[in-house]
Short mmCIF file of C-alpha atoms in Angstrom, two decimals:
data_model
loop_
_atom_site.label_atom_id
_atom_site.label_comp_id
_atom_site.label_asym_id
_atom_site.label_seq_id
_atom_site.Cartn_x
_atom_site.Cartn_y
_atom_site.Cartn_z
CA MET A 24 -43.78 -246.03 -65.77
CA ASP A 25 -46.13 -243.29 -64.64
CA PRO A 26 -44.71 -239.87 -65.69
CA VAL A 27 -45.12 -238.40 -62.21
CA ARG A 28 -43.33 -241.33 -60.59
CA ARG A 29 -40.53 -241.01 -63.10
CA ALA A 30 -40.23 -237.30 -62.28
CA TRP A 31 -40.00 -238.16 -58.58
CA ARG A 32 -37.35 -240.79 -59.23
CA GLU A 33 -35.20 -238.54 -61.41
CA GLY A 34 -35.60 -235.62 -59.02
CA VAL A 35 -34.55 -237.63 -55.97
CA SER A 36 -31.51 -239.08 -57.76
CA VAL A 37 -30.33 -235.58 -58.70
CA VAL A 38 -31.00 -234.34 -55.15
CA VAL A 39 -28.80 -237.06 -53.66
CA ALA A 40 -25.93 -236.50 -56.11
CA THR A 41 -25.96 -232.70 -55.91
CA SER A 42 -26.45 -232.53 -52.15
CA ALA A 43 -23.40 -234.72 -51.64
CA TYR A 44 -21.37 -232.10 -53.48
CA GLY A 45 -22.41 -229.61 -50.80
CA LEU A 46 -19.95 -231.32 -48.45
CA SER A 47 -17.20 -230.11 -50.74
CA PHE A 48 -18.46 -226.54 -50.65
CA GLY A 49 -18.71 -226.48 -46.87
CA ALA A 50 -15.18 -227.78 -46.45
CA LEU A 51 -13.70 -225.42 -49.05
CA ALA A 52 -15.61 -222.42 -47.67
CA VAL A 53 -14.09 -222.88 -44.21
CA ALA A 54 -10.66 -223.51 -45.76
CA SER A 55 -11.03 -220.22 -47.66
CA GLY A 56 -11.43 -218.28 -44.42
CA LEU A 57 -15.20 -218.18 -43.94
CA ASP A 58 -16.88 -219.05 -40.66
CA VAL A 59 -19.42 -221.84 -40.47
CA TRP A 60 -22.32 -219.39 -40.28
CA GLN A 61 -20.99 -217.43 -43.27
CA ALA A 62 -20.85 -220.61 -45.33
CA MET A 63 -24.40 -221.42 -44.30
CA VAL A 64 -25.70 -217.96 -45.22
CA LEU A 65 -24.13 -218.32 -48.68
CA SER A 66 -25.81 -221.67 -49.23
CA MET A 67 -29.20 -220.58 -47.92
CA LEU A 68 -29.43 -217.22 -49.70
CA MET A 69 -27.19 -217.43 -52.76
CA PHE A 70 -28.06 -221.09 -53.43
CA SER A 71 -26.16 -221.41 -56.68
CA GLY A 72 -23.32 -223.89 -56.68
CA GLY A 73 -21.29 -222.31 -59.48
CA SER A 74 -21.63 -218.83 -58.00
CA GLN A 75 -20.75 -220.05 -54.53
CA PHE A 76 -17.60 -221.85 -55.64
CA ALA A 77 -16.55 -218.84 -57.74
CA PHE A 78 -17.06 -216.55 -54.74
CA ILE A 79 -15.00 -218.56 -52.28
CA GLY A 80 -12.33 -219.13 -54.94
CA VAL A 81 -11.82 -215.40 -55.40
CA ILE A 82 -12.05 -214.75 -51.65
CA ALA A 83 -9.37 -217.38 -51.01
CA ALA A 84 -7.12 -215.62 -53.53
CA GLY A 85 -7.54 -212.32 -51.69
CA GLY A 86 -10.18 -210.72 -53.90
CA GLY A 87 -13.25 -208.88 -52.63
CA VAL A 88 -15.41 -207.08 -55.16
CA ALA A 89 -14.19 -209.44 -57.87
CA GLY A 90 -15.70 -212.35 -55.97
CA VAL A 91 -19.08 -210.66 -55.80
CA ALA A 92 -18.93 -209.74 -59.50
CA SER A 93 -17.99 -213.28 -60.55
CA ALA A 94 -20.77 -214.81 -58.48
CA ALA A 95 -23.34 -212.34 -59.81
CA MET A 96 -22.33 -212.95 -63.42
CA LEU A 97 -22.63 -216.69 -63.04
CA GLY A 98 -25.97 -216.30 -61.28
CA LEU A 99 -27.48 -214.51 -64.28
CA ARG A 100 -28.16 -217.85 -65.93
CA ASN A 101 -30.76 -218.60 -63.25
CA ALA A 102 -32.65 -215.47 -64.33
CA LEU A 103 -32.68 -216.83 -67.89
CA TYR A 104 -34.00 -220.15 -66.59
CA GLY A 105 -36.70 -218.31 -64.68
CA MET A 106 -38.18 -216.71 -67.79
CA SER A 107 -38.91 -220.11 -69.31
CA MET A 108 -39.69 -222.00 -66.10
CA ARG A 109 -42.41 -219.55 -65.06
CA ARG A 110 -44.56 -220.82 -67.93
CA VAL A 111 -43.81 -224.42 -67.00
CA VAL A 112 -44.34 -224.19 -63.23
CA ASP A 113 -46.90 -221.34 -63.18
CA PRO A 114 -46.28 -220.37 -59.51
CA ARG A 115 -48.73 -218.01 -57.87
CA GLY A 116 -48.94 -216.01 -54.68
CA ALA A 117 -46.47 -216.97 -51.98
CA LEU A 118 -45.01 -219.73 -54.16
CA LEU A 119 -43.64 -217.23 -56.68
CA PRO A 120 -40.55 -216.12 -54.67
CA VAL A 121 -39.97 -219.72 -53.55
CA ALA A 122 -40.00 -220.93 -57.15
CA ALA A 123 -37.61 -218.14 -58.13
CA HIS A 124 -35.19 -219.13 -55.37
CA VAL A 125 -35.08 -222.82 -56.31
CA THR A 126 -34.77 -222.19 -60.06
CA ILE A 127 -31.31 -223.62 -60.63
CA ASP A 128 -29.55 -225.83 -63.17
CA GLU A 129 -30.79 -229.07 -61.66
CA SER A 130 -34.46 -228.16 -61.12
CA THR A 131 -34.67 -226.75 -64.65
CA ALA A 132 -33.04 -229.81 -66.19
CA VAL A 133 -35.27 -232.31 -64.39
CA ALA A 134 -38.43 -230.33 -65.19
CA LEU A 135 -37.65 -230.00 -68.90
CA ALA A 136 -36.72 -233.68 -69.12
CA GLN A 137 -40.37 -234.63 -68.48
CA GLU A 138 -43.03 -234.93 -71.18
CA GLU A 139 -46.25 -234.05 -69.35
CA PRO A 140 -47.01 -230.68 -67.69
CA ARG A 141 -47.84 -232.14 -64.27
CA ALA A 142 -44.69 -234.26 -64.29
CA ARG A 143 -42.64 -231.17 -65.14
CA ARG A 144 -44.03 -229.30 -62.16
CA VAL A 145 -43.40 -232.26 -59.86
CA GLY A 146 -39.84 -232.64 -61.15
CA PHE A 147 -39.16 -228.96 -60.61
CA TRP A 148 -40.43 -228.79 -57.04
CA VAL A 149 -38.98 -232.13 -55.91
CA THR A 150 -35.56 -231.25 -57.28
CA GLY A 151 -35.46 -227.59 -56.28
CA VAL A 152 -36.73 -227.92 -52.72
CA GLY A 153 -34.91 -231.21 -52.15
CA ILE A 154 -31.56 -229.78 -53.23
CA TRP A 155 -32.06 -226.66 -51.09
CA ILE A 156 -32.55 -228.82 -48.02
CA GLY A 157 -29.83 -231.33 -48.86
CA TRP A 158 -27.32 -228.71 -50.02
CA ASN A 159 -27.61 -226.74 -46.80
CA LEU A 160 -27.35 -229.82 -44.60
CA ALA A 161 -24.30 -230.95 -46.58
CA THR A 162 -22.76 -227.48 -46.34
CA LEU A 163 -23.11 -227.59 -42.57
CA GLY A 164 -21.59 -231.06 -42.44
CA GLY A 165 -18.69 -230.10 -44.68
CA ALA A 166 -18.01 -226.92 -42.72
CA LEU A 167 -17.97 -228.76 -39.39
CA LEU A 168 -16.05 -231.81 -40.60
CA GLY A 169 -13.80 -230.16 -43.18
CA ASP A 170 -10.57 -231.23 -41.52
CA LEU A 171 -11.75 -234.82 -41.29
CA LEU A 172 -12.89 -234.97 -44.93
CA GLY A 173 -9.55 -233.85 -46.36
CA ASP A 174 -9.59 -233.08 -50.07
CA PRO A 175 -13.23 -233.51 -51.19
CA ARG A 176 -12.12 -234.52 -54.70
CA GLN A 177 -10.64 -237.75 -53.41
CA TRP A 178 -14.19 -238.89 -52.61
CA GLY A 179 -15.40 -238.14 -56.11
CA LEU A 180 -17.91 -235.57 -54.87
CA ASP A 181 -16.88 -233.07 -57.54
CA ALA A 182 -18.12 -235.47 -60.23
CA ALA A 183 -21.41 -236.43 -58.60
CA ALA A 184 -23.46 -233.55 -59.97
CA ALA A 185 -21.97 -233.92 -63.46
CA ALA A 186 -22.83 -237.62 -63.45
CA ALA A 187 -26.42 -236.81 -62.53
CA PHE A 188 -26.69 -234.41 -65.48
CA VAL A 189 -25.33 -237.02 -67.87
CA GLY A 190 -27.96 -239.45 -66.62
CA LEU A 191 -30.68 -236.92 -67.45
CA LEU A 192 -29.23 -236.05 -70.83
CA TRP A 193 -28.48 -239.52 -72.19
CA PRO A 194 -32.09 -240.71 -72.82
CA ARG A 195 -32.78 -237.55 -74.85
CA LEU A 196 -29.96 -238.12 -77.36
CA LYS A 197 -32.18 -239.86 -79.89
CA GLY A 198 -31.73 -237.70 -82.98
CA ARG A 199 -28.87 -236.15 -84.91
CA GLN A 200 -29.85 -232.64 -83.86
CA ALA A 201 -29.84 -233.48 -80.14
CA ILE A 202 -26.45 -235.16 -80.50
CA ALA A 203 -25.10 -232.14 -82.39
CA VAL A 204 -26.24 -229.75 -79.62
CA ALA A 205 -24.70 -231.92 -76.90
CA ALA A 206 -21.44 -232.43 -78.80
CA ALA A 207 -21.01 -228.74 -79.63
CA SER A 208 -21.67 -227.71 -76.02
CA ALA A 209 -19.27 -230.33 -74.66
CA VAL A 210 -16.47 -229.31 -77.03
CA ALA A 211 -16.93 -225.63 -76.17
CA ALA A 212 -16.87 -226.30 -72.42
CA ALA A 213 -13.80 -228.56 -72.64
CA ALA A 214 -11.90 -226.09 -74.82
CA LEU A 215 -12.61 -223.08 -72.60
CA LEU A 216 -12.13 -224.82 -69.25
CA PRO A 217 -8.37 -224.02 -68.96
CA ALA A 218 -8.82 -220.40 -70.04
CA LEU A 219 -11.94 -219.08 -68.25
CA PRO A 220 -12.83 -218.81 -64.55
CA ALA A 221 -14.85 -221.57 -62.95
CA GLY A 222 -18.45 -221.66 -64.14
CA LEU A 223 -18.04 -219.49 -67.25
CA PRO A 224 -17.33 -222.40 -69.63
CA VAL A 225 -20.76 -223.80 -68.74
CA VAL A 226 -22.41 -220.47 -69.61
CA VAL A 227 -20.60 -220.29 -72.97
CA ALA A 228 -21.42 -223.93 -73.70
CA ALA A 229 -25.09 -223.23 -73.06
CA LEU A 230 -25.00 -220.34 -75.55
CA VAL A 231 -23.32 -222.57 -78.13
CA GLY A 232 -26.03 -225.17 -77.62
CA VAL A 233 -28.73 -222.55 -78.13
CA VAL A 234 -27.14 -221.36 -81.39
CA VAL A 235 -26.75 -224.89 -82.75
CA GLY A 236 -30.32 -225.70 -81.75
CA LEU A 237 -31.81 -222.59 -83.36
CA THR A 238 -29.95 -223.14 -86.63
CA ASN A 239 -31.28 -226.73 -86.72
CA TRP A 240 -27.89 -227.99 -87.82
CA LEU A 241 -28.15 -231.69 -88.79
CA GLY A 242 -31.85 -231.58 -87.94
CA PRO A 243 -34.64 -232.70 -90.29
CA ARG A 244 -35.60 -230.31 -93.05
CA HIS A 245 -39.38 -230.04 -93.12
CA GLU A 246 -40.99 -229.52 -96.47
CA SER A 247 -42.93 -226.32 -97.03
CA ARG A 248 -46.63 -226.52 -96.41
CA MET A 249 -47.43 -223.70 -98.87
CA PRO A 250 -49.85 -224.64 -101.67
CA ASP A 251 -48.45 -225.88 -104.94
CA PRO A 252 -48.01 -222.86 -107.27
CA GLY A 253 -49.26 -224.99 -110.14
CA GLY A 254 -52.21 -226.42 -108.21
CA PRO A 255 -55.86 -225.81 -108.96
CA GLU A 256 -56.18 -222.97 -106.42
CA HIS A 257 -53.56 -220.95 -108.25
CA ARG A 258 -54.80 -221.81 -111.73
CA HIS A 259 -58.39 -220.76 -111.06
CA GLY A 260 -57.69 -218.14 -108.44
CA ALA A 261 -59.29 -217.75 -105.04
CA HIS A 262 -62.49 -216.28 -106.51
CA GLU A 263 -62.67 -218.27 -109.76
CA ARG A 264 -63.19 -221.82 -108.57
CA PRO A 265 -65.44 -223.81 -110.94
CA ALA A 266 -68.93 -224.44 -109.60
CA PRO A 267 -70.17 -228.01 -109.27
CA SER A 268 -71.77 -229.34 -112.45
CA GLY A 269 -75.24 -229.78 -110.91
CA ARG A 270 -75.36 -226.21 -109.69
CA ALA A 271 -74.16 -224.91 -113.07
CA ASP A 272 -76.87 -226.89 -114.93
CA ARG A 273 -79.64 -225.54 -112.69
CA GLN A 274 -78.42 -221.98 -113.10
CA HIS A 275 -78.31 -222.43 -116.91
CA GLY A 276 -81.88 -223.79 -116.88
CA ARG A 277 -83.23 -220.79 -114.99
CA GLU A 278 -81.60 -218.40 -117.45
CA HIS A 279 -83.14 -220.34 -120.38
CA ASP A 280 -86.64 -220.08 -118.83
CA ARG A 281 -86.33 -216.32 -118.37
CA GLU A 282 -85.32 -215.93 -122.03
CA GLY A 283 -88.39 -217.97 -123.10
CA GLU A 284 -90.75 -215.77 -121.04
CA ALA A 285 -89.28 -212.66 -122.59
#
């Protein structure tokens, strides 16, 4: 399949799954005490699912500043994404703030899942802009129809985004190192889920994955490309390489002629 078409297909599938989860946020935001317009402002401007859910969770429990702090801490990961995605997307001019706003988990994942540069850019923009539109529409629908939806988890909407990520990850688990990174991150997230606030286990799991990836645990050990210490370059030295036999014979002949003339 054409790489750009594959990027479109993967981006649209993630947009549909993640946008559906926006219904859950809209319903929970209103249940937490926010007005419809307040829920919409959060989705349009904050536009970070983990941060938004953390915020309304703390607000529902009676917290104020703590909700802002939790949301801001979780949103820091998008800044880390932005440092790497700027080289991939290369936005310029008016597109720069737009690209920064739609740099989220999903747009980063879809972009980096592609092999070619143009497909990465297409995956990023399709996913980021598509989710922004779909997430806000779903937030509005969930906020208006919250009472009719009931508990959003009974519809399986809380698992839709996770299922989309698994679909992106699975084709890339082809080597032992990739499997080790995924397994270590999954174990860390599952172990910390009961102990940390919502969203933080994902951040810690990402850091664990980075550490495992950088240490190349279970990855292939590449042989050194340094020259053989016992090879000819080291035996003769960089400036003592033997001249070709023809050149040496001609030089010896010229020296013999000069001796005869003398």
